[in-house]
Short mmCIF file of C-alpha atoms and ligand atoms in Angstrom, two decimals:
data_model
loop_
_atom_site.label_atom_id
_atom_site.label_comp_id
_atom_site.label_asym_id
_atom_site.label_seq_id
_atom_site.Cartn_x
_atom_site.Cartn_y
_atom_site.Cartn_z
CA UNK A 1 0.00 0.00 0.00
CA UNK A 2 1.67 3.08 -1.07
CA UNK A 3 1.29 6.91 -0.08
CA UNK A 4 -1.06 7.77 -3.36
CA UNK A 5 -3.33 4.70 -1.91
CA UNK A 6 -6.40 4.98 0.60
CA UNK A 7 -6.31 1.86 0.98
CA UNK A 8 -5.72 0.97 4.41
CA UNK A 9 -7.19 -1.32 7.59
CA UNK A 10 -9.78 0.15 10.04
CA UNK A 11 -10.04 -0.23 13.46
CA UNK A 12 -12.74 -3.39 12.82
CA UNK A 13 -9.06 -5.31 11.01
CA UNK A 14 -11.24 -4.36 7.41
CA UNK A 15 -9.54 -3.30 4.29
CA UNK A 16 -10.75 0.36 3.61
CA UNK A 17 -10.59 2.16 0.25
CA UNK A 18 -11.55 5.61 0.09
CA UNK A 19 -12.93 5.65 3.66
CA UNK A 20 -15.35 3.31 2.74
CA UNK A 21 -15.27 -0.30 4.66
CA UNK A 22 -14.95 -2.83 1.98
CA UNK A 23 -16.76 -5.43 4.05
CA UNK A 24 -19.77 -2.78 3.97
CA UNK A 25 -19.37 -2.10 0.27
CA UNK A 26 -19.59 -6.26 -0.52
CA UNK A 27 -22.65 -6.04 1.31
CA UNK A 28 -24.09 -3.31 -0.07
CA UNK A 29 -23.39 -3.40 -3.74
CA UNK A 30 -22.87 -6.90 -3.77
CA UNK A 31 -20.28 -9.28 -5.27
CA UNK A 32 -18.03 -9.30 -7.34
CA UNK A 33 -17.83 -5.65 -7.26
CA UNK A 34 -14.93 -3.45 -9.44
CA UNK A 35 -14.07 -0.60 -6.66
CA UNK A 36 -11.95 2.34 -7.86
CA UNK A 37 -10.59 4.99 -5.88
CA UNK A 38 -11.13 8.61 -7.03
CA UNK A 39 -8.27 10.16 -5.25
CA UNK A 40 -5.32 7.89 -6.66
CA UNK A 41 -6.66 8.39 -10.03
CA UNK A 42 -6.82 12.08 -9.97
CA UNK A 43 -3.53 12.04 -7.49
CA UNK A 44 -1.40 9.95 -10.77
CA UNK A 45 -2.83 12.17 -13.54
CA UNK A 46 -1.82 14.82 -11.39
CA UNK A 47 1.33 13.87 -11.36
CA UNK A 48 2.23 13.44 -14.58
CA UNK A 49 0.70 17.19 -15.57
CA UNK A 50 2.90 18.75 -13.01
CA UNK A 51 5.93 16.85 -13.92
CA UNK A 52 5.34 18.26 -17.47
CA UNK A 53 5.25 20.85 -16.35
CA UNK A 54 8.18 21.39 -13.81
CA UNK A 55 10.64 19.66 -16.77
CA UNK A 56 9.38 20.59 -20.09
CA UNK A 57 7.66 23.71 -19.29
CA UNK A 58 4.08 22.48 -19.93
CA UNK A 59 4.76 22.05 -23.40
CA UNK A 60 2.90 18.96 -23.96
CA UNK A 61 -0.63 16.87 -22.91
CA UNK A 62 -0.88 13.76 -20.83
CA UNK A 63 -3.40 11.35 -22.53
CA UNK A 64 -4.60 8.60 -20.32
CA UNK A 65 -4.72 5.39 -22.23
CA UNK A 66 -8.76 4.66 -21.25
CA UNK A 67 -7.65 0.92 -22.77
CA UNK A 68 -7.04 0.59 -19.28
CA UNK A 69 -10.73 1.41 -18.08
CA UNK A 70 -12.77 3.56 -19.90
CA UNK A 71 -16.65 4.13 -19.32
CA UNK A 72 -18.24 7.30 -18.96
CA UNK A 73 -16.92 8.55 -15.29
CA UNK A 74 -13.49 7.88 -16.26
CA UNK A 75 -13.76 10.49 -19.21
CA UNK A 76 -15.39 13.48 -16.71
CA UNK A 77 -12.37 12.53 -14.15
CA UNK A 78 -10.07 13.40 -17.32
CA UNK A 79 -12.13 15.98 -18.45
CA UNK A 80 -11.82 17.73 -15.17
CA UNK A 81 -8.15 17.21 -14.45
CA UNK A 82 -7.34 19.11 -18.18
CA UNK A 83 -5.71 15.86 -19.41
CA UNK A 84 -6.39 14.17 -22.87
CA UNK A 85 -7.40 10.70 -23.76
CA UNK A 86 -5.91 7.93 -25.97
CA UNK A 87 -8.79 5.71 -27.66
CA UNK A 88 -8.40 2.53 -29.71
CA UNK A 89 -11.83 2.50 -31.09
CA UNK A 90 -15.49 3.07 -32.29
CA UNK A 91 -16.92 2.12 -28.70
CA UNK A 92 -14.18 3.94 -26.51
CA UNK A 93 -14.66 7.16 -28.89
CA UNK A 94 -18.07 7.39 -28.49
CA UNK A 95 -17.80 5.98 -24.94
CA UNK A 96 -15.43 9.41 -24.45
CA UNK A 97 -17.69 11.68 -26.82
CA UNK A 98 -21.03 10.75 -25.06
CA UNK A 99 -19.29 11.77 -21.50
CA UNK A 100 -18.99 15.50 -23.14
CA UNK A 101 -14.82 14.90 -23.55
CA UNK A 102 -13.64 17.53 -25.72
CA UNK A 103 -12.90 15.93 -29.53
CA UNK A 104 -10.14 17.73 -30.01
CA UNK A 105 -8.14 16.34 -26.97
CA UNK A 106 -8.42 12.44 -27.91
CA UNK A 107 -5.85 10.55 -30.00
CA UNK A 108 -7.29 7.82 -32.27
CA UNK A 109 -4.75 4.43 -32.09
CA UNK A 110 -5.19 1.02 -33.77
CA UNK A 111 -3.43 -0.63 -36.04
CA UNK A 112 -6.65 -1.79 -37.89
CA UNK A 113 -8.94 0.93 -38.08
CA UNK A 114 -11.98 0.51 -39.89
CA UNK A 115 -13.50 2.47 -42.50
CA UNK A 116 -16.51 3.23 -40.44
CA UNK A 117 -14.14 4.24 -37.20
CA UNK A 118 -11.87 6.48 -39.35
CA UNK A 119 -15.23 8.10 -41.13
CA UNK A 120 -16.50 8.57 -37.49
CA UNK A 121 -13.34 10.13 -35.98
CA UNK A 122 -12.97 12.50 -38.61
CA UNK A 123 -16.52 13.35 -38.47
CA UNK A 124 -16.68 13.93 -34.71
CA UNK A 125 -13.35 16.70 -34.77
CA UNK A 126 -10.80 13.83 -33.21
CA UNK A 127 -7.76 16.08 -32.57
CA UNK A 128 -5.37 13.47 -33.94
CA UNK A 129 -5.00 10.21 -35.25
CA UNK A 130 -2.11 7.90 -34.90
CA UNK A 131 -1.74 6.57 -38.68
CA UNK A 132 -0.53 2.16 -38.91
CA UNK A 133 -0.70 1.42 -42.76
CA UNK A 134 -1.11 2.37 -46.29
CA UNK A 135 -4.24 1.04 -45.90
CA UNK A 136 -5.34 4.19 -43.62
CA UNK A 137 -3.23 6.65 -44.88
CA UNK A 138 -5.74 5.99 -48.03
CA UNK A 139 -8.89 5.98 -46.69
CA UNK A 140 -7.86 8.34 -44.12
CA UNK A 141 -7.35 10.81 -47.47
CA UNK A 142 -10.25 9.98 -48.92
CA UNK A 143 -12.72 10.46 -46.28
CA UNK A 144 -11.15 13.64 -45.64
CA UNK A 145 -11.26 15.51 -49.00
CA UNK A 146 -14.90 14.20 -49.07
CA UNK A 147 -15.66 16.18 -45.86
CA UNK A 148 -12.83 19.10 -46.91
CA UNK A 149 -11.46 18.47 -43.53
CA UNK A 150 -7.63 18.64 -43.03
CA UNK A 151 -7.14 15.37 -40.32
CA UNK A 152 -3.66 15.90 -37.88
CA UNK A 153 -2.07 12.83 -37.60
CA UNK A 154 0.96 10.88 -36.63
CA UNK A 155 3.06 7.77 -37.86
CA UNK A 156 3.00 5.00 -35.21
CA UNK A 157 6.76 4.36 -35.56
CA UNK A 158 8.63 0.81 -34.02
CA UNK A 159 12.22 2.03 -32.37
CA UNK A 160 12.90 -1.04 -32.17
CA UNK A 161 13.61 -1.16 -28.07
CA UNK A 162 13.06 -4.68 -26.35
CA UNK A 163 11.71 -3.77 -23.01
CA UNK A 164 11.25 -6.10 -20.28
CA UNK A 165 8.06 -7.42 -20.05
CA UNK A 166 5.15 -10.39 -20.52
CA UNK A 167 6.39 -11.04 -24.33
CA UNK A 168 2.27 -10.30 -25.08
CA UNK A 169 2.26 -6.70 -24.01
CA UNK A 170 5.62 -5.72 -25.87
CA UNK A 171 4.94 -4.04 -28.62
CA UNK A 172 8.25 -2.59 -29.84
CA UNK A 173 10.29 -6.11 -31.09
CA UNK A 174 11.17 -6.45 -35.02
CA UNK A 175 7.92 -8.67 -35.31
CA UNK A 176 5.54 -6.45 -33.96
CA UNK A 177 2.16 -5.88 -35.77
CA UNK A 178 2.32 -2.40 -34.61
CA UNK A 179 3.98 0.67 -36.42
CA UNK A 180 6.73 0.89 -38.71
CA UNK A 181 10.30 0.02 -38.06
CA UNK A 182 13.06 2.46 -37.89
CA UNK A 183 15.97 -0.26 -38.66
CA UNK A 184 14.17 -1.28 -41.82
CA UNK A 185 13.04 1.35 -43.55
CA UNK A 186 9.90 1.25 -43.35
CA UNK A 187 9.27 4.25 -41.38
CA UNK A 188 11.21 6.36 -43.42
CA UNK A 189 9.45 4.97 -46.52
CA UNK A 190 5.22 6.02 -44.81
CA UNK A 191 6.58 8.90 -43.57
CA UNK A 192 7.34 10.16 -47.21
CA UNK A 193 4.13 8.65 -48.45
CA UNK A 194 1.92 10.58 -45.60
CA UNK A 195 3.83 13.45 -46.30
CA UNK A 196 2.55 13.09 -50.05
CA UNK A 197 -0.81 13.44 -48.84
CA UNK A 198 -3.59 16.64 -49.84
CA UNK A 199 -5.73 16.28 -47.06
CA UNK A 200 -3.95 14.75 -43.92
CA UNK A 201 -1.55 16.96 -42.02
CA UNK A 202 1.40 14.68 -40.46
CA UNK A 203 2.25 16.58 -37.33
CA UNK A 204 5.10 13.88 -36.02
CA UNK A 205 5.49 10.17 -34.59
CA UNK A 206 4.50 8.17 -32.47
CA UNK A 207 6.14 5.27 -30.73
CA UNK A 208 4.98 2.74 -27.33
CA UNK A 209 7.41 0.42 -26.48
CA UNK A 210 4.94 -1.90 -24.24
CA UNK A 211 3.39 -2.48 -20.74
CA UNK A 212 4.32 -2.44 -17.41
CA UNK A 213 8.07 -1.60 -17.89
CA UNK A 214 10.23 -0.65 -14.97
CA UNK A 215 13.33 0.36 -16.61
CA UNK A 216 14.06 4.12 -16.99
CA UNK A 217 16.51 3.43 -19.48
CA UNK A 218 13.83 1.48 -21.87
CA UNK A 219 11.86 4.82 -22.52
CA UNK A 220 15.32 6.66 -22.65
CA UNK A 221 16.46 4.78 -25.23
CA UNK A 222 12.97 4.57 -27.01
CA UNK A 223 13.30 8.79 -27.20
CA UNK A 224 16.60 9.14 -28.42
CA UNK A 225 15.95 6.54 -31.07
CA UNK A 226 12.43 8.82 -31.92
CA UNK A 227 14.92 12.23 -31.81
CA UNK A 228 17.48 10.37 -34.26
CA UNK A 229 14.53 9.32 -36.49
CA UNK A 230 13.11 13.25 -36.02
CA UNK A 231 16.24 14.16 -37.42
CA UNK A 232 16.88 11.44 -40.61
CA UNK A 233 13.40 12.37 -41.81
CA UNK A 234 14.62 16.36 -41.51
CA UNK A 235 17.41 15.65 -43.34
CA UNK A 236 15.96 13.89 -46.11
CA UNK A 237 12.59 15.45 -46.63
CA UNK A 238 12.67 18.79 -44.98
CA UNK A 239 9.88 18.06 -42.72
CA UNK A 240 10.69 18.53 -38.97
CA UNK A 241 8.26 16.95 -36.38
CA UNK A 242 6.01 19.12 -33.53
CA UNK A 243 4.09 16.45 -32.00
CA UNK A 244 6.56 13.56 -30.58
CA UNK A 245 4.16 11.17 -28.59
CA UNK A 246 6.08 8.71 -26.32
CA UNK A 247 3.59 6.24 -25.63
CA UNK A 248 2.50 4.71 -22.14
CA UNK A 249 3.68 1.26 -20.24
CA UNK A 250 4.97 2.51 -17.11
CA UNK A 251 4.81 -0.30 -14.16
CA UNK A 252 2.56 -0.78 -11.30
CA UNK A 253 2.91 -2.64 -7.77
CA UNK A 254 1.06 -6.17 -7.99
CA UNK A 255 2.88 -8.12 -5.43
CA UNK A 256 5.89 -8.14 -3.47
CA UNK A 257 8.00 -8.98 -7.32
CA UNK A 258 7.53 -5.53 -7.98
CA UNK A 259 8.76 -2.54 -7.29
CA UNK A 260 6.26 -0.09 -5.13
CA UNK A 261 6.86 3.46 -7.13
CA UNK A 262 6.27 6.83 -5.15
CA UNK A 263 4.40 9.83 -7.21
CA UNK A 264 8.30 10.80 -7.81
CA UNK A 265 9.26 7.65 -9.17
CA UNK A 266 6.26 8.67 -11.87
CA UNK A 267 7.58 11.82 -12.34
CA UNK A 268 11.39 11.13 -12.45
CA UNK A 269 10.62 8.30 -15.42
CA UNK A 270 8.60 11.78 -17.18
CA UNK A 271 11.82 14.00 -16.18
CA UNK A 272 14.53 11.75 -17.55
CA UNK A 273 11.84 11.55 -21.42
CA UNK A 274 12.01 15.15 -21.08
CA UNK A 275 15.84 15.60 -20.20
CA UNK A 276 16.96 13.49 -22.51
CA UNK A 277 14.61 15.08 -25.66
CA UNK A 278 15.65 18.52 -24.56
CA UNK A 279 19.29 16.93 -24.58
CA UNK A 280 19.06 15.65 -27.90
CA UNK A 281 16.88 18.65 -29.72
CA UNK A 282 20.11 20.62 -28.86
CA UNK A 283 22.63 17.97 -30.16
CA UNK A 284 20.56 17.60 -33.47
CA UNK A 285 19.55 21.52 -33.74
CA UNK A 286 15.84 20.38 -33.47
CA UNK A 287 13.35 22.91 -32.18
CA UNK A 288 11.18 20.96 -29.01
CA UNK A 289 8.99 18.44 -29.69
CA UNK A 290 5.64 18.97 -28.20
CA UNK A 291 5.24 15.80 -26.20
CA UNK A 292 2.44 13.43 -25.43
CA UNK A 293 2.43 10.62 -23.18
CA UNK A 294 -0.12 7.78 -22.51
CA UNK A 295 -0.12 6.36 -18.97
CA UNK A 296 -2.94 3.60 -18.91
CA UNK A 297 -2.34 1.52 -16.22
CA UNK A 298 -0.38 3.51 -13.59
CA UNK A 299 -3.06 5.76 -13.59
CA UNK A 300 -5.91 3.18 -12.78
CA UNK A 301 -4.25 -0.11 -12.00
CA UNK A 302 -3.43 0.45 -8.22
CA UNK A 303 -6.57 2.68 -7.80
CA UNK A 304 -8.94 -0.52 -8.71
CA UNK A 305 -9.61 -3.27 -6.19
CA UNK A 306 -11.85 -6.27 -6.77
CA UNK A 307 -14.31 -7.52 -4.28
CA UNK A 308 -15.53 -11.13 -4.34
CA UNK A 309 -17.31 -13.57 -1.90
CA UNK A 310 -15.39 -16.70 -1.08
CA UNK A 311 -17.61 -19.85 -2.10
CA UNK A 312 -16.58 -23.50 -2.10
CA UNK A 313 -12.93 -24.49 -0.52
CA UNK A 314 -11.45 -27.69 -2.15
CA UNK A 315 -8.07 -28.95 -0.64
CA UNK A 316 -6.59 -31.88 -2.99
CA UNK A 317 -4.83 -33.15 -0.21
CA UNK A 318 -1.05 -32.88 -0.45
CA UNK A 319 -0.98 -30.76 -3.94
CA UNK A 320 -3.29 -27.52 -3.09
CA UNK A 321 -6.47 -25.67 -2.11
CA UNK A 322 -8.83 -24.13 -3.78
CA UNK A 323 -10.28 -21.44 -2.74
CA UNK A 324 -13.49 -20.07 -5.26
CA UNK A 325 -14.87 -17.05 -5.48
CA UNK A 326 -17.77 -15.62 -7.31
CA UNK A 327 -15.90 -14.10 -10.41
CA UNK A 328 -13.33 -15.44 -12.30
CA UNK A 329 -11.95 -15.18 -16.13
CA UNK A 330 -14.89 -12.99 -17.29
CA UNK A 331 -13.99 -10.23 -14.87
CA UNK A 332 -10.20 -10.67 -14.67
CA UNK A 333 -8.61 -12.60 -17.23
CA UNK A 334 -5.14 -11.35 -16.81
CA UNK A 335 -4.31 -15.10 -15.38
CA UNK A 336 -5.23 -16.56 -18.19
CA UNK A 337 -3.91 -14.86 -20.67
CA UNK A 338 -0.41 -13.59 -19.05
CA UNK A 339 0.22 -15.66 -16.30
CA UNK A 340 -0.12 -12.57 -13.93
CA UNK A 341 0.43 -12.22 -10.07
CA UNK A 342 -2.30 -10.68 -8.29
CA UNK A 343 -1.93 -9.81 -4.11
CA UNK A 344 -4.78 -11.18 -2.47
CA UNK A 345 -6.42 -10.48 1.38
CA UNK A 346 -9.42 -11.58 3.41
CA UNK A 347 -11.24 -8.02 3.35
CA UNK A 348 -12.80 -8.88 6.91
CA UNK A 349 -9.61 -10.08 8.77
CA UNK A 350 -6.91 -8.15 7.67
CA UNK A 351 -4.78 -8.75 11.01
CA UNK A 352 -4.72 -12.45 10.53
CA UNK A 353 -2.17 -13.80 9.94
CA UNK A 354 -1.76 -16.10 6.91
CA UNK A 355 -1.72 -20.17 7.39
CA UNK A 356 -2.10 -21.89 4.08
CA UNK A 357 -1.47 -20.72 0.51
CA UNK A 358 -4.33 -20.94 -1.81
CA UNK A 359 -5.59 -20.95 -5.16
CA UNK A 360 -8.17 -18.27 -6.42
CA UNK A 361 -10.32 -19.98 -8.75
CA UNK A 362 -13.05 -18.52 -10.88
CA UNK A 363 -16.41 -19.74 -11.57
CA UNK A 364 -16.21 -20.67 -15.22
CA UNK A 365 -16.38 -23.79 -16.69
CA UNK A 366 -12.36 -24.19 -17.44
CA UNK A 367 -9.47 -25.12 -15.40
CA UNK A 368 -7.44 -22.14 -16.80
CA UNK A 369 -10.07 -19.86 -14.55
CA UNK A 370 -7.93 -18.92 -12.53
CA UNK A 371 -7.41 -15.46 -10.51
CA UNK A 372 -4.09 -16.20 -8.30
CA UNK A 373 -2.18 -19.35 -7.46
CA UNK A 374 -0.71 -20.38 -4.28
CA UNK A 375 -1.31 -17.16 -2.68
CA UNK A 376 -0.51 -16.74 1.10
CA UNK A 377 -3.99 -16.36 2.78
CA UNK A 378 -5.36 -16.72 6.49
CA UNK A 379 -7.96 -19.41 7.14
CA UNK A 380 -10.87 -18.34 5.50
CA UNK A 381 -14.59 -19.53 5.24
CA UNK A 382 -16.98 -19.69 2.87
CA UNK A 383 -18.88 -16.39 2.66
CA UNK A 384 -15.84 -14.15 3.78
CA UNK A 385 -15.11 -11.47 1.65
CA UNK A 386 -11.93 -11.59 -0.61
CA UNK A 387 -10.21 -8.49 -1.70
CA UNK A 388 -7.85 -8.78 -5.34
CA UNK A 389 -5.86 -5.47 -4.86
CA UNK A 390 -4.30 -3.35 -8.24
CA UNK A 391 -7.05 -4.62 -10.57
CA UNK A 392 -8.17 -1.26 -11.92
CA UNK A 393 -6.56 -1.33 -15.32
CA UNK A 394 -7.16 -4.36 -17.77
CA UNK A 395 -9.80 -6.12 -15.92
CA UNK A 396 -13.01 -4.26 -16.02
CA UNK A 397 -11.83 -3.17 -20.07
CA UNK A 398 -11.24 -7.02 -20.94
CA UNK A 399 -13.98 -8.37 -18.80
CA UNK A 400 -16.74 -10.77 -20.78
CA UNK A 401 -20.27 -12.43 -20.41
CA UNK A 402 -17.88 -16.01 -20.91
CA UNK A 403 -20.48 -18.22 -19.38
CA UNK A 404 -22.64 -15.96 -19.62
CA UNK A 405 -22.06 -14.55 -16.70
CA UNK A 406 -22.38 -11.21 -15.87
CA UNK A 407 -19.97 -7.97 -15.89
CA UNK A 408 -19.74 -6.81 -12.44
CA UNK A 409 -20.96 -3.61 -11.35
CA UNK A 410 -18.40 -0.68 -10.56
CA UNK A 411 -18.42 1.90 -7.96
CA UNK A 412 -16.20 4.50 -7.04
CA UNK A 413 -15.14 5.61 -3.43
CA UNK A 414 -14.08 8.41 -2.21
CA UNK A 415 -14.21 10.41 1.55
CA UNK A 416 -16.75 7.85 2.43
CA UNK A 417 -19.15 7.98 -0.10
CA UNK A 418 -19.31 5.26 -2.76
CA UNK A 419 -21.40 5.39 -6.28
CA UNK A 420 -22.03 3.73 -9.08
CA UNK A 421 -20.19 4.20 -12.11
CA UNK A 422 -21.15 1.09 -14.15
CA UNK A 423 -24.58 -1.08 -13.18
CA UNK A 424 -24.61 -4.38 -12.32
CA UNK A 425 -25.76 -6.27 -15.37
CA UNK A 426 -29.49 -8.08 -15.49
CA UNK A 427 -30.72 -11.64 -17.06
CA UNK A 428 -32.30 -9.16 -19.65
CA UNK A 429 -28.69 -7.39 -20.15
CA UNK A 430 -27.75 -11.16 -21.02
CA UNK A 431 -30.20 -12.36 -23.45
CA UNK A 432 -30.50 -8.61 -25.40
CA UNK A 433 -29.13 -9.20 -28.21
CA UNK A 434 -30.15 -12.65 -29.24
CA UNK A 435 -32.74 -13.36 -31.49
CA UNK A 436 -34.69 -16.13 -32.23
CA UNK A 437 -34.99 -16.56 -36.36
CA UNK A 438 -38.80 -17.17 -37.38
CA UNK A 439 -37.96 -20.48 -38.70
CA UNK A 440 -37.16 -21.91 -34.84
CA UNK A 441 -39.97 -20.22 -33.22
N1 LLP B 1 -0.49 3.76 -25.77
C1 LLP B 1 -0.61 2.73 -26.62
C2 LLP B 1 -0.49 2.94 -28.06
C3 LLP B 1 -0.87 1.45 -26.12
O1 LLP B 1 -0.98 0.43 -26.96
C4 LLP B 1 -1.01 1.25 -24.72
C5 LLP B 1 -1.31 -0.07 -24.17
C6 LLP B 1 -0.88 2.38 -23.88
C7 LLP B 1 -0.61 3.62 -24.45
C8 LLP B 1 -1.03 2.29 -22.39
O2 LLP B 1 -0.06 1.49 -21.79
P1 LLP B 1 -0.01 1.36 -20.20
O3 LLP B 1 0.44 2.68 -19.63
O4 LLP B 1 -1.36 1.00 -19.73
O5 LLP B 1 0.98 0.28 -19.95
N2 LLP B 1 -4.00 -6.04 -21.61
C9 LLP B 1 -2.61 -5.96 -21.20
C10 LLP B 1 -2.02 -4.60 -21.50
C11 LLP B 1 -2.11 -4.21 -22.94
C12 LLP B 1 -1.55 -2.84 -23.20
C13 LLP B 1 -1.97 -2.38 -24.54
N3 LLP B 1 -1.50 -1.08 -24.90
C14 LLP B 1 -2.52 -6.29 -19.71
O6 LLP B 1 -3.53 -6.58 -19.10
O7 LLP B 1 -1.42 -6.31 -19.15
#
């Protein structure tokens, strides 16, 4: 539990996030139950903001990657803290437009737009979007001299920087699907062919090097090799990027395996990006980039808990115990798909100390259902409440009906009061969609 965190134990031995008792929260909302914590997730985009400002005098936006989480709520907390927004498609656009977010501040990523998302972006004022193929770059032209619009974009560009990190959530590696490499080519090669363009506007690169990365010297390296790049394309087409967007991936604390990060530690990774571009501007005789960043999960991740209500307890006597809970896969399949490490408490007895290790299993029909494995836990019953700490970012955003099951509900705490930010899904919710063709009626 770190200083940005509320999270803490009251004088009853409960967890408590945001002043609220997360024993009382289980029972009133129900389980499982998504709780996020207003104050860290203002406190973090804080942070970055003033570090921009402090080391690169303002001259650039923080764009919180709403991959992470994004419903409605999310986009007002932005919207009020001055920040931008990164979105990856249709839904989160529209998601981020229907909350009132302001157009121009949101980014548009993927490397697969479709034709109806581009048309949409454009039409709705989208301050930028990040550019992955021919294939865009085309219908991104198209679309626009159809609507006379001139469309601000940027080149998602590979540097080429291996950071360390689940090999799923790099995204930087010479076989990534995403961008175009520096080392080959390529990048040099769209970057001439967007500049050839009537009707988009290339304002500079783009670049992410992956997810939950610890090492300074990974997004150090990634900017110098963007500022070397800046410079090539100078030098061989005259054009000289404004915009130089640096991506997200900074690390958050999941267990013991990683490191726990103070707001400085946040800021000093934005300070030595900004050092080292203001280093390298002057050793190239580039003006200043005007920077963006895209902090997803630092910014939610550690602000989410999930709450759950233990159910059966299965010890398989001499290999392990099981210990189920109410969700599973469809609300947090990060075990699944990356093998990830979750800390996990009792919620009610937070001074116990812990006898056994256990397995957090899921409800779904499928071993893989897992939440945590062999985690240390007091003895718990059936019916206690079981905290999963640092789910805010990735859970919620991937969750599924798998099962059909439903999405949990999510609230969000803070001084005391807790309310709802997405419902609790219904049987109706479930069955919405379906139809039933005459023929089988
Ligand atoms: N910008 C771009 C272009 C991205 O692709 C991502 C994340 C971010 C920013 C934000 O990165 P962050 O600060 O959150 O690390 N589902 C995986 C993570 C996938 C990340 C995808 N891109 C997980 O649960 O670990």
């Amino acid at each position: 539990m770190n200083q940005r965190s509320t999270l803490k134990v009251n004088s009853l031995g409960h967890l408590e996030i945001g002043g609220c008792d997360a024993v009382e929260l289980a029972k009133q909302f129900g389980t499982p139950l998504y709780v996020f914590d207003e104050a860290y997730i203002r406190k973090m985009m804080n942070t970055y903001t003033k570090s921009l400002a402090e080391n690169y005098d303002g001259k650039g936006i923080v764009l919180y990657a709403s991959k992470a989480f994004s419903c409605k709520a999310i986009y007002k907390i932005a919207k009020s803290e001055g920040i931008g927004v990164d979105v990856v498609s249709g839904g989160e656009l529209y998601t981020a437009l229907s909350a009132g977010f302001p157009a121009d501040k949101i980014y548009m990523h993927g490397n697969n737009k479709t034709p109806e998302e581009l048309e949409y972006a454009v039409q709705s004022g989208v301050g930028t979007i990040v550019v992955d193929s021919y294939l865009e770059a085309d219908r991104l032209e198209k679309i626009c001299g159809e609507k006379g619009v001139k469309q601000s974009v940027l080149i998602r560009i590979n540097p080429g920087v291996e950071a360390h990190t689940h090999a799923y959530v790099q995204t930087a590696t010479p076989d990534s699907k995403f961008g175009f490499s520096i080392a080959n080519g390529t990048a040099e090669d769209i970057t001439k062919y967007v500049l050839s363009k009537e009707n988009i506007a290339l304002k500079g690169f783009h670049c992410h090097i992956g997810s939950q990365i610890f090492e300074k010297q990974s997004f150090v390296l990634a900017a110098d090799k963007m500022m070397n790049f800046i410079a090539a394309i100078k030098n061989s087409t005259g054009f000289e990027a404004e915009v130089l967007n640096i991506g997200g991936g900074f690390g958050i604390y999941y267990t013991d395996e990683d490191p726990k990060l103070t707001s400085k530690d946040y800021s000093d990774y934005l300070k030595a990006l900004c050092d080292e571009i203001k280093a390298k501007a002057g050793e190239l005789g580039l003006s200043r980039p005007f920077i963006a960043l895209e902090p997803g999960r630092s910014i939610v991740g550690e602000a989410g808990i999930t709450l759950y209500t233990a159910g059966a307890i299965k010890e398989i006597p001499g290999i392990k115990t099981y210990l189920a809970v109410d969700g599973g896969m469809f609300d947090n399949p990060r075990y699944a798909l990356y093998q990830s490490r979750y800390t996990v408490v009792a919620a009610g007895d937070m001074n116990a100390p812990c006898t056994q290790k256990v397995t957090i299993a899921g409800k779904c029909c499928e071993s893989g259902d897992i939440i945590a494995v062999d985690v240390p836990m007091p003895d718990v019953k059936s019916g206690d409440i079981i905290a999963v700490l640092s789910t805010g970012a990735y859970n919620y955003s991937m969750a599924s009906n798998y099962n059909r099951n439903f999405i949990p509900q999510a609230i969000l705490v803070n001084d005391g009061k807790a309310e709802t930010i997405i419902k609790k899904q219904t049987y109706e919710d479930i069955v919405r969609n379906d139809v039933i063709p005459e023929r089988l009626k």
